């Protein structure tokens, strides 16, 4: 393991930049010129797929309903979600050209002159998905009251967050897998406890150092600091942390969130007995887990410890 | 097989809407309220994964270099690609909020009042990827001149095209896999011939009716019609078509494209002998193939013909 705990390594580059450059040099990631936007090698994808199957094995007895969401969510649903209230700086709206031939001439002239040509772009009905579970709640609400046992979903989605960074573990576009439990407070808290245990067992089997800690989301602005403190104080969010480029600021690779009745109220999801559904989720940052493995076991997956390879490719 | 060739089925719905509603009713796709933006069921994803492995088996002796691209491409590369010249109506730029607390208050007031709140959104450095191979060419150009045998890539990316439609086979966000050959004109033409054959053999093994025909891209505006006609006349684009909701207008599920030296010149990719690289690609519309299979074999994959199941899940 080779993790710099200082802000700057001897090269003058931060530990994050050093690891990013190593990933480019070894062909694990491909540079696009934009921070946080990278191509992934075949070996990287093999790790993502293997970890995905490992999560499936750990969750297989729970009989979750699987849904794969595309990278976008319908704008009306996104607007209702409240995301712009809490995290406006992270969202990405999708805009398109909706003009005719004359407008197109203007656009091409702007492009040709190296000017900003995006002024004519108009917002479409699509916003990039910020977290895999956002499109789920309105989908569940349409099904009416929950059955007594509640519901469990297994989700996958590409997500977007506008936070360009040299930290390879902070990509702008990344995949998130989530199990989402919807039911009574007892059901969803039990689910979160189960996954807090399972998550640690599963990640320990991959030979990486880890710890679990209370956490908060990156709420926006002055008011956001209060929300963040409150979230920590009430223990609503835990993260499984693995040191990737820093021991002092390890990377959140899994997160375990109890939303109380936030989404159940917002989307009007009743429980079987007429209460308001509570929800909880466990999220897996697929790229972050892969990067943690590349950091701790090296850039050549064929050279990874046999015990780890057995877990990933049984 | 139950394909309506009339514009309207007895219900008053088009054949496309009928199939879309059937996919919603059977839980194969999940409605988001936006045309062309759907969740996919676990069964749908199992088909996508199985078809993905089938493509890998057919291409495995070619030793391609795999790259998985995220759903976005760097804006400077997109601008240079010329996409806004030919298909401005299809592109999606990603915009974010970059203001402070006061701007945020304005935004929230607009949202609350049900007004357009997207006016403050500013273009980021990311544009949604329109086709899996667009981010590849600048990546290859950085590697310098090609080796004498050229190069072969195996790509995967989520793609975006702003063309909302009730046709389930015309999604706004969909996955594309591509093999891309870069080399001499002879090398890339031979590659395209090989895949024209392989593609037909592979799709016939899935028990779907198909034909191959010359085609053109949806170039924009008045000038675009000439480009489209020229593309057809020179045989640069072929499509493998499968009837999904219409016999008369079958759906392009695979496409075979010879770009001549278009991308080689644009991105300055030299061949080993100092010429300009030619390129060709075969693209697989993953969702379209899955939908063709659901249409012809039914919504229950367990009930699909044993011969087809053997090909997909050997």
Coordinates of C-alpha atoms in Angstrom, one line a residue:
Chain A
X1 CA 0.0 0.0 0.0
X2 CA 1.3 3.4 -1.0
X3 CA -0.9 6.1 0.4
X4 CA 0.4 9.7 0.9
X5 CA -1.1 11.3 3.9
X6 CA 0.5 14.6 3.2
X7 CA -1.2 17.2 1.0
X8 CA 1.6 17.1 -1.5
X9 CA 3.8 14.2 -2.7
X10 CA 7.5 14.8 -3.5
X11 CA 6.7 15.5 -7.2
X12 CA 4.6 18.6 -6.2
X13 CA 1.5 16.8 -7.3
X14 CA -1.2 15.9 -4.8
X15 CA -1.6 12.2 -3.9
X16 CA -4.8 12.3 -5.8
X17 CA -3.1 13.6 -9.0
X18 CA -0.4 11.1 -8.6
X19 CA -2.8 8.2 -8.4
X20 CA -4.8 9.6 -11.4
X21 CA -1.7 9.9 -13.5
X22 CA -0.7 6.3 -12.5
X23 CA -4.2 5.1 -13.6
X24 CA -3.7 7.0 -17.0
X25 CA -0.2 5.7 -17.5
X26 CA -1.1 2.1 -16.8
X27 CA -4.1 2.3 -19.1
X28 CA -6.7 1.7 -16.3
X29 CA -8.5 5.0 -17.1
X30 CA -8.4 7.2 -20.2
X31 CA -8.1 11.0 -19.9
X32 CA -10.8 13.1 -21.7
X33 CA -9.3 16.5 -20.9
X34 CA -12.1 17.1 -18.4
X35 CA -11.6 16.3 -14.7
X36 CA -13.9 13.6 -13.5
X37 CA -14.7 12.3 -16.9
X38 CA -12.7 9.2 -17.9
X39 CA -12.9 6.1 -20.1
X40 CA -12.5 2.8 -18.3
X41 CA -10.3 -0.1 -19.5
X42 CA -11.6 -3.6 -20.0
X43 CA -9.8 -4.7 -16.8
X44 CA -11.5 -1.9 -14.8
X45 CA -14.9 -3.1 -16.2
X46 CA -14.2 -6.7 -15.3
X47 CA -13.7 -5.5 -11.7
X48 CA -17.0 -3.5 -11.8
X49 CA -18.8 -6.6 -13.1
X50 CA -17.2 -8.9 -10.6
X51 CA -18.1 -6.6 -7.7
X52 CA -21.6 -6.3 -9.1
X53 CA -22.0 -10.0 -8.9
X54 CA -20.6 -10.1 -5.4
X55 CA -23.2 -7.6 -4.2
X56 CA -25.9 -9.8 -5.9
X57 CA -24.6 -12.9 -4.0
X58 CA -24.7 -11.1 -0.7
X59 CA -28.3 -9.9 -1.3
X60 CA -29.7 -12.8 -3.2
X61 CA -31.9 -14.2 -0.4
X62 CA -33.8 -11.0 -0.1
X63 CA -35.7 -11.4 -3.4
X64 CA -35.4 -7.7 -4.5
X65 CA -37.1 -6.4 -7.6
X66 CA -34.4 -5.2 -10.0
X67 CA -34.7 -2.0 -12.0
X68 CA -32.0 -0.5 -14.2
X69 CA -32.5 3.2 -14.7
X70 CA -31.0 5.2 -17.6
X71 CA -28.6 8.2 -16.7
X72 CA -31.5 10.6 -16.8
X73 CA -34.7 11.3 -14.7
X74 CA -37.9 13.1 -15.9
X75 CA -37.6 16.8 -15.1
X76 CA -41.0 17.1 -13.4
X77 CA -40.1 14.2 -11.0
X78 CA -36.7 15.8 -10.4
X79 CA -38.3 19.2 -9.7
X80 CA -40.6 17.6 -7.1
X81 CA -37.7 15.7 -5.5
X82 CA -36.4 18.8 -3.8
X83 CA -32.8 18.1 -5.1
X84 CA -32.5 21.8 -6.3
X85 CA -33.2 22.9 -2.7
X86 CA -30.4 20.9 -1.1
X87 CA -27.8 20.3 -3.9
X88 CA -28.3 22.8 -6.7
X89 CA -24.6 22.9 -7.4
X90 CA -24.4 19.2 -8.3
X91 CA -27.3 18.8 -10.6
X92 CA -27.0 18.6 -14.4
X93 CA -29.9 19.6 -16.7
X94 CA -29.9 18.4 -20.3
X95 CA -30.3 21.1 -23.0
X96 CA -30.9 20.8 -26.7
X97 CA -31.0 22.9 -29.9
X98 CA -34.6 23.4 -30.9
X99 CA -34.2 26.0 -33.7
X100 CA -34.5 26.0 -37.5
X101 CA -32.0 26.5 -40.4
X102 CA -31.4 30.2 -39.6
X103 CA -30.7 29.5 -35.9
X104 CA -28.4 26.7 -37.0
X105 CA -26.4 29.1 -39.1
X106 CA -25.9 31.4 -36.1
X107 CA -24.8 28.5 -33.9
X108 CA -22.3 27.3 -36.5
X109 CA -20.9 30.8 -36.9
X110 CA -20.4 31.0 -33.1
X111 CA -18.8 27.6 -33.0
X112 CA -16.5 28.6 -35.9
X113 CA -15.5 31.8 -34.1
X114 CA -14.7 30.0 -30.9
X115 CA -17.5 31.8 -29.1
X116 CA -20.0 30.4 -26.6
X117 CA -22.6 28.6 -28.8
X118 CA -24.7 27.2 -25.9
X119 CA -26.9 30.3 -25.5
X120 CA -29.6 28.9 -27.8
X121 CA -29.7 25.5 -26.1
X122 CA -33.1 25.0 -24.3
X123 CA -33.8 22.8 -21.3
X124 CA -35.3 19.4 -22.3
X125 CA -37.6 17.2 -20.1
X126 CA -34.5 15.3 -18.8
X127 CA -32.2 16.0 -15.9
X128 CA -29.2 13.7 -15.2
X129 CA -29.9 11.3 -12.3
X130 CA -28.1 12.4 -9.1
X131 CA -28.6 9.1 -7.2
X132 CA -30.0 5.8 -8.4
X133 CA -33.0 5.9 -6.1
X134 CA -34.5 9.2 -7.2
X135 CA -36.5 7.8 -10.1
X136 CA -37.7 4.9 -7.9
X137 CA -40.0 6.6 -5.4
X138 CA -42.6 8.0 -7.9
X139 CA -42.5 4.6 -9.6
X140 CA -43.4 2.9 -6.3
X141 CA -46.0 5.5 -5.5
X142 CA -48.0 4.5 -8.6
X143 CA -48.4 1.0 -7.3
X144 CA -50.6 2.2 -4.4
X145 CA -50.2 1.1 -0.7
X146 CA -47.4 -1.2 0.3
X147 CA -48.0 -4.8 1.1
X148 CA -47.6 -5.6 4.9
X149 CA -44.0 -6.9 4.2
X150 CA -43.1 -3.6 2.4
X151 CA -41.0 -3.6 -0.7
X152 CA -37.3 -4.1 -1.6
X153 CA -35.6 -2.8 -4.8
X154 CA -32.2 -3.5 -6.4
X155 CA -31.3 -0.5 -8.6
X156 CA -28.6 0.5 -10.9
X157 CA -28.0 3.8 -12.6
X158 CA -25.3 6.0 -14.0
X159 CA -25.3 9.2 -11.9
X160 CA -24.0 12.7 -12.5
X161 CA -22.7 15.3 -10.1
X162 CA -21.1 18.5 -11.2
X163 CA -18.0 18.5 -9.0
X164 CA -14.9 18.4 -11.3
X165 CA -11.9 17.1 -9.3
X166 CA -8.4 15.6 -9.8
X167 CA -9.5 13.0 -7.3
X168 CA -10.1 9.8 -9.4
X169 CA -12.6 8.8 -6.7
X170 CA -14.7 11.9 -7.4
X171 CA -15.9 11.4 -10.9
X172 CA -18.6 13.5 -12.5
X173 CA -20.2 10.5 -14.1
X174 CA -20.2 7.2 -12.2
X175 CA -22.4 4.2 -11.5
X176 CA -24.3 3.6 -8.3
X177 CA -26.0 0.4 -7.3
X178 CA -28.5 0.6 -4.5
X179 CA -30.8 -1.6 -2.5
X180 CA -33.8 0.4 -1.3
X181 CA -36.1 -0.8 1.4
X182 CA -39.6 0.8 1.7
X183 CA -41.9 -0.1 4.6
X184 CA -42.4 0.5 8.3
X185 CA -39.7 2.2 10.4
X186 CA -38.8 -1.1 11.9
X187 CA -38.5 -2.9 8.6
X188 CA -36.3 -0.2 7.0
X189 CA -34.1 0.2 10.1
X190 CA -33.6 -3.6 10.3
X191 CA -32.6 -3.5 6.6
X192 CA -30.0 -0.8 7.2
X193 CA -28.6 -2.7 10.2
X194 CA -28.3 -5.9 8.1
X195 CA -26.4 -4.1 5.3
X196 CA -24.1 -2.2 7.8
X197 CA -23.0 -5.7 8.8
X198 CA -23.0 -7.3 5.4
X199 CA -21.2 -4.4 3.8
X200 CA -18.3 -4.6 6.2
X201 CA -18.1 -8.4 5.9
X202 CA -18.2 -8.1 2.1
X203 CA -15.6 -5.4 1.8
X204 CA -13.3 -7.1 4.3
X205 CA -13.4 -10.2 2.1
X206 CA -11.8 -8.0 -0.6
X207 CA -8.7 -7.4 1.5
X208 CA -9.0 -3.6 1.9
X209 CA -8.8 -1.6 5.2
X210 CA -12.1 0.0 6.2
X211 CA -14.0 1.7 8.8
X212 CA -17.6 2.8 9.2
X213 CA -18.4 6.4 10.3
X214 CA -21.4 8.7 10.6
X215 CA -21.6 11.2 7.7
X216 CA -23.5 14.0 6.1
X217 CA -24.5 15.0 2.5
X218 CA -23.0 18.1 0.9
X219 CA -25.9 20.4 1.5
X220 CA -25.6 23.8 -0.3
X221 CA -25.0 27.2 1.1
X222 CA -25.3 28.7 4.6
X223 CA -28.5 27.0 5.5
X224 CA -27.0 23.7 4.3
X225 CA -24.5 23.7 7.2
X226 CA -27.3 23.3 9.7
X227 CA -28.9 20.5 7.7
X228 CA -25.6 18.7 7.5
X229 CA -25.0 19.0 11.3
X230 CA -28.5 17.8 12.0
X231 CA -28.0 14.8 9.7
X232 CA -24.8 13.8 11.6
X233 CA -26.4 14.4 15.0
X234 CA -29.3 12.1 14.3
X235 CA -27.2 9.3 12.8
X236 CA -29.2 9.2 9.5
X237 CA -26.2 8.6 7.3
X238 CA -23.3 6.2 7.7
X239 CA -20.5 5.6 5.3
X240 CA -18.1 2.7 4.8
X241 CA -14.7 4.4 4.2
X242 CA -11.6 3.0 2.5
X243 CA -8.4 5.0 2.3
X244 CA -7.6 5.5 -1.4
X245 CA -5.4 8.6 -1.7
X246 CA -5.5 9.6 1.9
X247 CA -5.5 7.9 5.3
X248 CA -6.9 11.0 6.9
X249 CA -9.7 11.5 4.4
X250 CA -10.7 8.1 3.4
X251 CA -13.1 7.6 0.5
X252 CA -16.8 6.8 1.1
X253 CA -17.4 3.6 -1.0
X254 CA -20.7 2.4 0.4
X255 CA -23.3 4.5 2.2
X256 CA -26.2 3.5 4.5
X257 CA -29.0 6.0 4.6
X258 CA -32.2 6.2 6.7
X259 CA -34.5 8.8 5.1
X260 CA -37.3 8.4 7.8
X261 CA -40.6 9.4 6.1
X262 CA -39.0 12.0 3.8
X263 CA -39.6 10.2 0.5
X264 CA -42.7 8.4 1.7
X265 CA -44.4 11.8 2.5
X266 CA -43.0 13.6 -0.6
X267 CA -44.3 11.0 -3.0
X268 CA -47.3 9.8 -0.9
X269 CA -46.4 6.2 -0.4
X270 CA -48.8 4.6 2.2
X271 CA -47.9 1.6 4.2
X272 CA -50.4 -1.3 4.4
X273 CA -51.9 0.0 7.7
X274 CA -52.4 3.6 6.4
X275 CA -49.2 5.1 7.8
X276 CA -46.5 6.9 5.8
X277 CA -43.8 4.6 4.4
X278 CA -40.3 5.0 5.7
X279 CA -37.3 4.3 3.4
X280 CA -33.6 3.4 3.7
X281 CA -31.0 2.5 1.2
X282 CA -27.5 1.1 0.9
X283 CA -25.5 2.6 -2.0
X284 CA -22.5 1.1 -3.7
X285 CA -20.1 3.5 -5.5
X286 CA -19.0 1.1 -8.2
X287 CA -16.1 3.1 -9.5
X288 CA -14.9 4.0 -6.0
X289 CA -14.9 0.3 -5.0
X290 CA -12.9 -0.6 -8.1
X291 CA -10.5 2.3 -7.5
X292 CA -9.9 1.2 -3.9
X293 CA -9.1 -2.3 -5.2
X294 CA -6.7 -1.0 -7.8
X295 CA -5.0 1.2 -5.2
X296 CA -4.5 -1.6 -2.6
X297 CA -3.9 -4.5 -4.9
X298 CA -2.1 -2.8 -7.9
X299 CA -3.0 -2.0 -11.5
X300 CA -2.6 -5.6 -12.7
X301 CA -5.7 -7.6 -11.7
X302 CA -3.9 -10.9 -12.5
X303 CA -1.4 -10.0 -9.7
X304 CA -4.1 -9.4 -7.1
X305 CA -3.9 -11.7 -4.0
X306 CA -5.4 -15.1 -4.8
X307 CA -7.9 -14.8 -1.9
X308 CA -9.3 -11.6 -3.4
X309 CA -9.4 -13.0 -6.9
X310 CA -11.3 -16.0 -5.5
X311 CA -13.9 -13.7 -4.0
X312 CA -14.3 -11.7 -7.2
X313 CA -14.0 -14.5 -9.7
X314 CA -15.1 -17.6 -7.9
Chain B
X1 CA -45.5 -12.6 -34.2
X2 CA -48.0 -9.8 -33.9
X3 CA -46.9 -6.8 -35.8
X4 CA -49.3 -4.2 -37.0
X5 CA -48.5 -2.9 -40.4
X6 CA -51.2 -0.3 -40.4
X7 CA -50.6 3.1 -38.9
X8 CA -53.3 2.6 -36.3
X9 CA -54.4 -0.5 -34.5
X10 CA -58.1 -1.1 -33.6
X11 CA -57.6 0.7 -30.3
X12 CA -56.8 4.0 -31.9
X13 CA -53.3 3.7 -30.7
X14 CA -50.4 3.3 -33.1
X15 CA -48.6 -0.1 -33.1
X16 CA -45.7 1.6 -31.4
X17 CA -47.9 2.9 -28.5
X18 CA -49.5 -0.5 -28.2
X19 CA -46.2 -2.3 -27.8
X20 CA -45.0 0.4 -25.4
X21 CA -48.1 0.0 -23.2
X22 CA -47.6 -3.8 -23.3
X23 CA -44.0 -3.4 -22.1
X24 CA -45.3 -1.2 -19.3
X25 CA -48.1 -3.5 -18.4
X26 CA -45.9 -6.6 -18.3
X27 CA -43.3 -4.8 -16.2
X28 CA -40.5 -5.0 -18.9
X29 CA -40.1 -1.2 -19.0
X30 CA -41.1 1.4 -16.4
X31 CA -42.8 4.7 -17.5
X32 CA -41.1 7.9 -16.4
X33 CA -43.6 10.3 -17.9
X34 CA -41.1 11.3 -20.6
X35 CA -41.2 9.6 -24.0
X36 CA -38.0 7.7 -24.6
X37 CA -36.9 7.6 -21.0
X38 CA -37.7 4.3 -19.2
X39 CA -36.6 2.1 -16.4
X40 CA -35.6 -1.5 -17.4
X41 CA -36.7 -4.6 -15.6
X42 CA -34.2 -7.3 -14.3
X43 CA -35.4 -9.6 -17.1
X44 CA -34.7 -6.9 -19.7
X45 CA -31.2 -6.4 -18.2
X46 CA -30.5 -10.1 -18.3
X47 CA -31.2 -10.1 -22.0
X48 CA -28.9 -7.1 -22.5
X49 CA -26.1 -8.8 -20.6
X50 CA -26.7 -12.1 -22.5
X51 CA -26.6 -10.3 -25.9
X52 CA -23.5 -8.4 -24.8
X53 CA -21.7 -11.8 -24.1
X54 CA -22.9 -13.1 -27.4
X55 CA -21.3 -10.2 -29.3
X56 CA -18.1 -10.8 -27.3
X57 CA -18.1 -14.5 -28.3
X58 CA -18.5 -13.6 -32.0
X59 CA -15.7 -11.0 -31.8
X60 CA -13.3 -12.8 -29.4
X61 CA -10.7 -13.9 -31.9
X62 CA -10.1 -10.3 -33.0
X63 CA -8.3 -9.3 -29.8
X64 CA -9.9 -5.8 -29.5
X65 CA -9.0 -3.3 -26.9
X66 CA -12.0 -2.7 -24.6
X67 CA -13.0 0.8 -23.4
X68 CA -16.1 1.7 -21.5
X69 CA -17.0 5.4 -21.8
X70 CA -19.3 7.2 -19.4
X71 CA -22.5 8.8 -20.9
X72 CA -20.7 12.1 -21.5
X73 CA -17.9 13.4 -23.7
X74 CA -15.6 16.4 -23.1
X75 CA -17.2 19.5 -24.7
X76 CA -14.0 20.6 -26.6
X77 CA -13.8 17.2 -28.2
X78 CA -17.5 17.2 -29.1
X79 CA -17.2 20.7 -30.6
X80 CA -14.4 19.6 -32.8
X81 CA -16.2 16.4 -33.9
X82 CA -18.6 18.3 -36.2
X83 CA -21.7 16.8 -34.6
X84 CA -23.4 20.2 -34.2
X85 CA -23.0 20.7 -38.0
X86 CA -24.8 17.5 -38.9
X87 CA -27.1 16.6 -36.1
X88 CA -27.6 19.7 -33.8
X89 CA -31.2 18.7 -33.0
X90 CA -30.1 15.4 -31.4
X91 CA -27.3 16.6 -29.1
X92 CA -27.7 17.2 -25.3
X93 CA -25.4 19.7 -23.5
X94 CA -25.2 19.4 -19.7
X95 CA -25.8 22.6 -17.7
X96 CA -25.4 23.3 -14.0
X97 CA -26.2 26.0 -11.4
X98 CA -23.0 28.0 -10.7
X99 CA -24.4 30.8 -8.5
X100 CA -24.4 31.7 -4.9
X101 CA -26.9 31.9 -2.1
X102 CA -28.9 34.9 -3.6
X103 CA -29.1 33.2 -7.0
X104 CA -30.3 30.1 -5.3
X105 CA -33.1 32.0 -3.6
X106 CA -34.2 33.3 -7.1
X107 CA -34.1 29.7 -8.5
X108 CA -36.2 28.3 -5.6
X109 CA -38.8 31.1 -6.0
X110 CA -39.1 30.2 -9.7
X111 CA -39.4 26.5 -8.9
X112 CA -42.0 27.2 -6.3
X113 CA -44.0 29.4 -8.7
X114 CA -43.9 26.8 -11.3
X115 CA -41.9 29.0 -13.6
X116 CA -39.0 28.1 -15.8
X117 CA -36.0 27.9 -13.4
X118 CA -33.4 26.7 -16.0
X119 CA -32.5 30.2 -17.2
X120 CA -29.5 30.4 -14.7
X121 CA -28.1 27.0 -15.7
X122 CA -24.8 27.4 -17.4
X123 CA -23.1 25.0 -19.8
X124 CA -20.6 22.6 -18.2
X125 CA -17.6 21.0 -19.9
X126 CA -19.7 17.9 -20.7
X127 CA -22.0 17.0 -23.6
X128 CA -23.9 13.7 -23.6
X129 CA -22.3 11.2 -25.9
X130 CA -24.2 10.8 -29.2
X131 CA -22.5 7.6 -30.3
X132 CA -20.0 5.3 -28.5
X133 CA -17.1 6.0 -30.9
X134 CA -17.0 9.8 -30.6
X135 CA -14.7 9.9 -27.6
X136 CA -12.5 7.2 -29.1
X137 CA -10.8 9.1 -32.0
X138 CA -9.1 11.8 -29.9
X139 CA -8.0 9.0 -27.5
X140 CA -6.4 7.1 -30.4
X141 CA -4.9 10.2 -32.0
X142 CA -2.8 10.8 -28.8
X143 CA -1.1 7.4 -29.3
X144 CA 0.6 8.6 -32.5
X145 CA 0.8 6.7 -35.8
X146 CA -0.9 3.4 -36.1
X147 CA 1.0 0.1 -36.1
X148 CA 1.0 -1.6 -39.6
X149 CA -1.8 -3.9 -38.5
X150 CA -3.9 -0.9 -37.4
X151 CA -6.1 -1.0 -34.3
X152 CA -9.3 -2.5 -33.2
X153 CA -11.5 -1.3 -30.3
X154 CA -14.5 -2.7 -28.5
X155 CA -16.5 0.2 -27.0
X156 CA -19.5 0.6 -24.8
X157 CA -21.4 3.7 -23.8
X158 CA -24.7 5.1 -22.9
X159 CA -25.8 7.5 -25.6
X160 CA -28.3 10.4 -25.8
X161 CA -30.3 11.6 -28.7
X162 CA -33.0 14.2 -28.2
X163 CA -35.8 12.6 -30.2
X164 CA -38.8 12.0 -27.8
X165 CA -41.0 9.3 -29.3
X166 CA -43.7 6.8 -28.4
X167 CA -41.7 4.1 -30.3
X168 CA -40.0 2.0 -27.6
X169 CA -37.2 1.4 -30.0
X170 CA -36.4 5.1 -30.2
X171 CA -35.2 5.9 -26.7
X172 CA -33.6 9.1 -25.8
X173 CA -31.0 7.3 -23.6
X174 CA -29.8 3.9 -24.7
X175 CA -26.7 1.8 -24.8
X176 CA -24.5 1.3 -27.8
X177 CA -21.7 -1.2 -28.2
X178 CA -19.3 -0.8 -31.1
X179 CA -16.4 -2.4 -32.6
X180 CA -14.2 0.2 -34.3
X181 CA -11.5 -0.6 -36.8
X182 CA -8.8 2.0 -37.6
X183 CA -6.3 1.3 -40.3
X184 CA -5.8 1.3 -44.1
X185 CA -8.8 1.4 -46.4
X186 CA -8.4 -2.3 -47.1
X187 CA -8.2 -3.2 -43.4
X188 CA -11.3 -1.3 -42.4
X189 CA -13.4 -2.4 -45.5
X190 CA -12.5 -6.1 -44.7
X191 CA -13.6 -5.5 -41.1
X192 CA -16.9 -4.2 -42.2
X193 CA -17.5 -7.1 -44.6
X194 CA -16.7 -9.6 -41.9
X195 CA -19.2 -8.0 -39.5
X196 CA -21.9 -7.7 -42.2
X197 CA -21.7 -11.5 -42.4
X198 CA -21.2 -12.1 -38.7
X199 CA -24.0 -9.8 -37.7
X200 CA -26.5 -11.6 -39.9
X201 CA -25.4 -15.0 -38.7
X202 CA -25.5 -13.9 -35.1
X203 CA -29.0 -12.3 -35.3
X204 CA -30.4 -15.2 -37.3
X205 CA -29.3 -17.5 -34.4
X206 CA -31.7 -15.5 -32.2
X207 CA -34.7 -16.5 -34.3
X208 CA -35.7 -13.0 -35.5
X209 CA -36.5 -12.1 -39.2
X210 CA -34.0 -9.7 -40.6
X211 CA -32.7 -8.0 -43.7
X212 CA -29.7 -5.7 -44.4
X213 CA -30.2 -2.5 -46.4
X214 CA -28.3 0.6 -47.3
X215 CA -29.1 3.6 -45.0
X216 CA -28.4 7.2 -44.1
X217 CA -28.0 9.2 -41.0
X218 CA -30.6 11.9 -40.0
X219 CA -28.7 14.9 -41.2
X220 CA -30.2 18.2 -40.2
X221 CA -32.0 20.8 -42.4
X222 CA -32.1 21.5 -46.1
X223 CA -28.4 20.9 -46.7
X224 CA -28.8 17.6 -44.8
X225 CA -30.9 16.0 -47.4
X226 CA -28.1 16.2 -49.9
X227 CA -25.7 14.6 -47.4
X228 CA -28.1 11.8 -46.7
X229 CA -28.6 11.1 -50.4
X230 CA -24.9 11.1 -51.0
X231 CA -24.3 8.7 -48.0
X232 CA -26.9 6.3 -49.5
X233 CA -25.4 6.5 -53.1
X234 CA -21.9 5.7 -51.9
X235 CA -23.0 2.8 -49.7
X236 CA -21.2 4.1 -46.7
X237 CA -23.9 2.9 -44.2
X238 CA -25.7 -0.4 -44.0
X239 CA -28.2 -1.4 -41.3
X240 CA -29.5 -4.7 -40.1
X241 CA -33.2 -4.3 -39.8
X242 CA -35.7 -6.3 -37.7
X243 CA -39.4 -5.6 -37.8
X244 CA -40.4 -4.6 -34.3
X245 CA -43.6 -2.6 -34.6
X246 CA -43.8 -2.4 -38.3
X247 CA -43.0 -4.7 -41.3
X248 CA -42.8 -1.7 -43.6
X249 CA -40.5 0.3 -41.4
X250 CA -38.3 -2.2 -39.6
X251 CA -36.0 -1.1 -36.8
X252 CA -32.2 -0.7 -37.3
X253 CA -30.7 -2.9 -34.7
X254 CA -27.1 -3.0 -36.0
X255 CA -25.3 -0.6 -38.2
X256 CA -22.2 -1.0 -40.3
X257 CA -20.5 2.3 -41.2
X258 CA -17.5 3.1 -43.3
X259 CA -16.3 6.7 -42.5
X260 CA -13.5 6.7 -45.1
X261 CA -10.9 9.2 -43.8
X262 CA -13.4 11.5 -42.1
X263 CA -12.3 10.8 -38.5
X264 CA -8.7 10.1 -39.4
X265 CA -8.3 13.5 -41.0
X266 CA -10.4 15.4 -38.4
X267 CA -8.3 14.0 -35.5
X268 CA -5.1 13.6 -37.4
X269 CA -4.5 9.8 -37.1
X270 CA -1.7 8.7 -39.4
X271 CA -1.2 5.1 -40.6
X272 CA 2.1 3.4 -40.2
X273 CA 3.1 4.4 -43.8
X274 CA 2.3 8.1 -43.3
X275 CA -1.2 8.0 -44.9
X276 CA -4.4 9.1 -43.2
X277 CA -6.2 6.4 -41.2
X278 CA -9.6 5.2 -42.4
X279 CA -12.2 4.0 -39.9
X280 CA -15.2 1.8 -39.9
X281 CA -17.5 0.6 -37.1
X282 CA -20.2 -1.9 -36.4
X283 CA -22.7 -0.6 -33.8
X284 CA -25.1 -2.7 -31.7
X285 CA -28.2 -1.0 -30.4
X286 CA -28.5 -2.9 -27.2
X287 CA -32.0 -1.8 -26.2
X288 CA -33.3 -2.3 -29.8
X289 CA -32.0 -5.9 -30.0
X290 CA -33.6 -6.6 -26.6
X291 CA -36.9 -5.1 -27.7
X292 CA -36.8 -7.1 -31.0
X293 CA -36.4 -10.3 -28.9
X294 CA -39.2 -9.3 -26.5
X295 CA -41.5 -8.6 -29.6
X296 CA -40.8 -11.8 -31.4
X297 CA -40.5 -14.2 -28.5
X298 CA -42.8 -12.6 -25.9
X299 CA -42.5 -10.8 -22.6
X300 CA -41.6 -13.9 -20.6
X301 CA -38.0 -14.8 -21.3
X302 CA -38.5 -18.2 -19.6
X303 CA -41.0 -19.0 -22.4
X304 CA -38.6 -18.1 -25.3
X305 CA -37.8 -20.9 -27.8
X306 CA -35.2 -23.3 -26.3
X307 CA -32.9 -22.7 -29.3
X308 CA -32.8 -19.0 -28.6
X309 CA -32.3 -19.5 -24.9
X310 CA -29.4 -21.8 -25.6
X311 CA -27.7 -19.1 -27.7
X312 CA -28.3 -16.4 -25.1
X313 CA -27.7 -18.5 -22.0
X314 CA -25.4 -21.4 -23.1

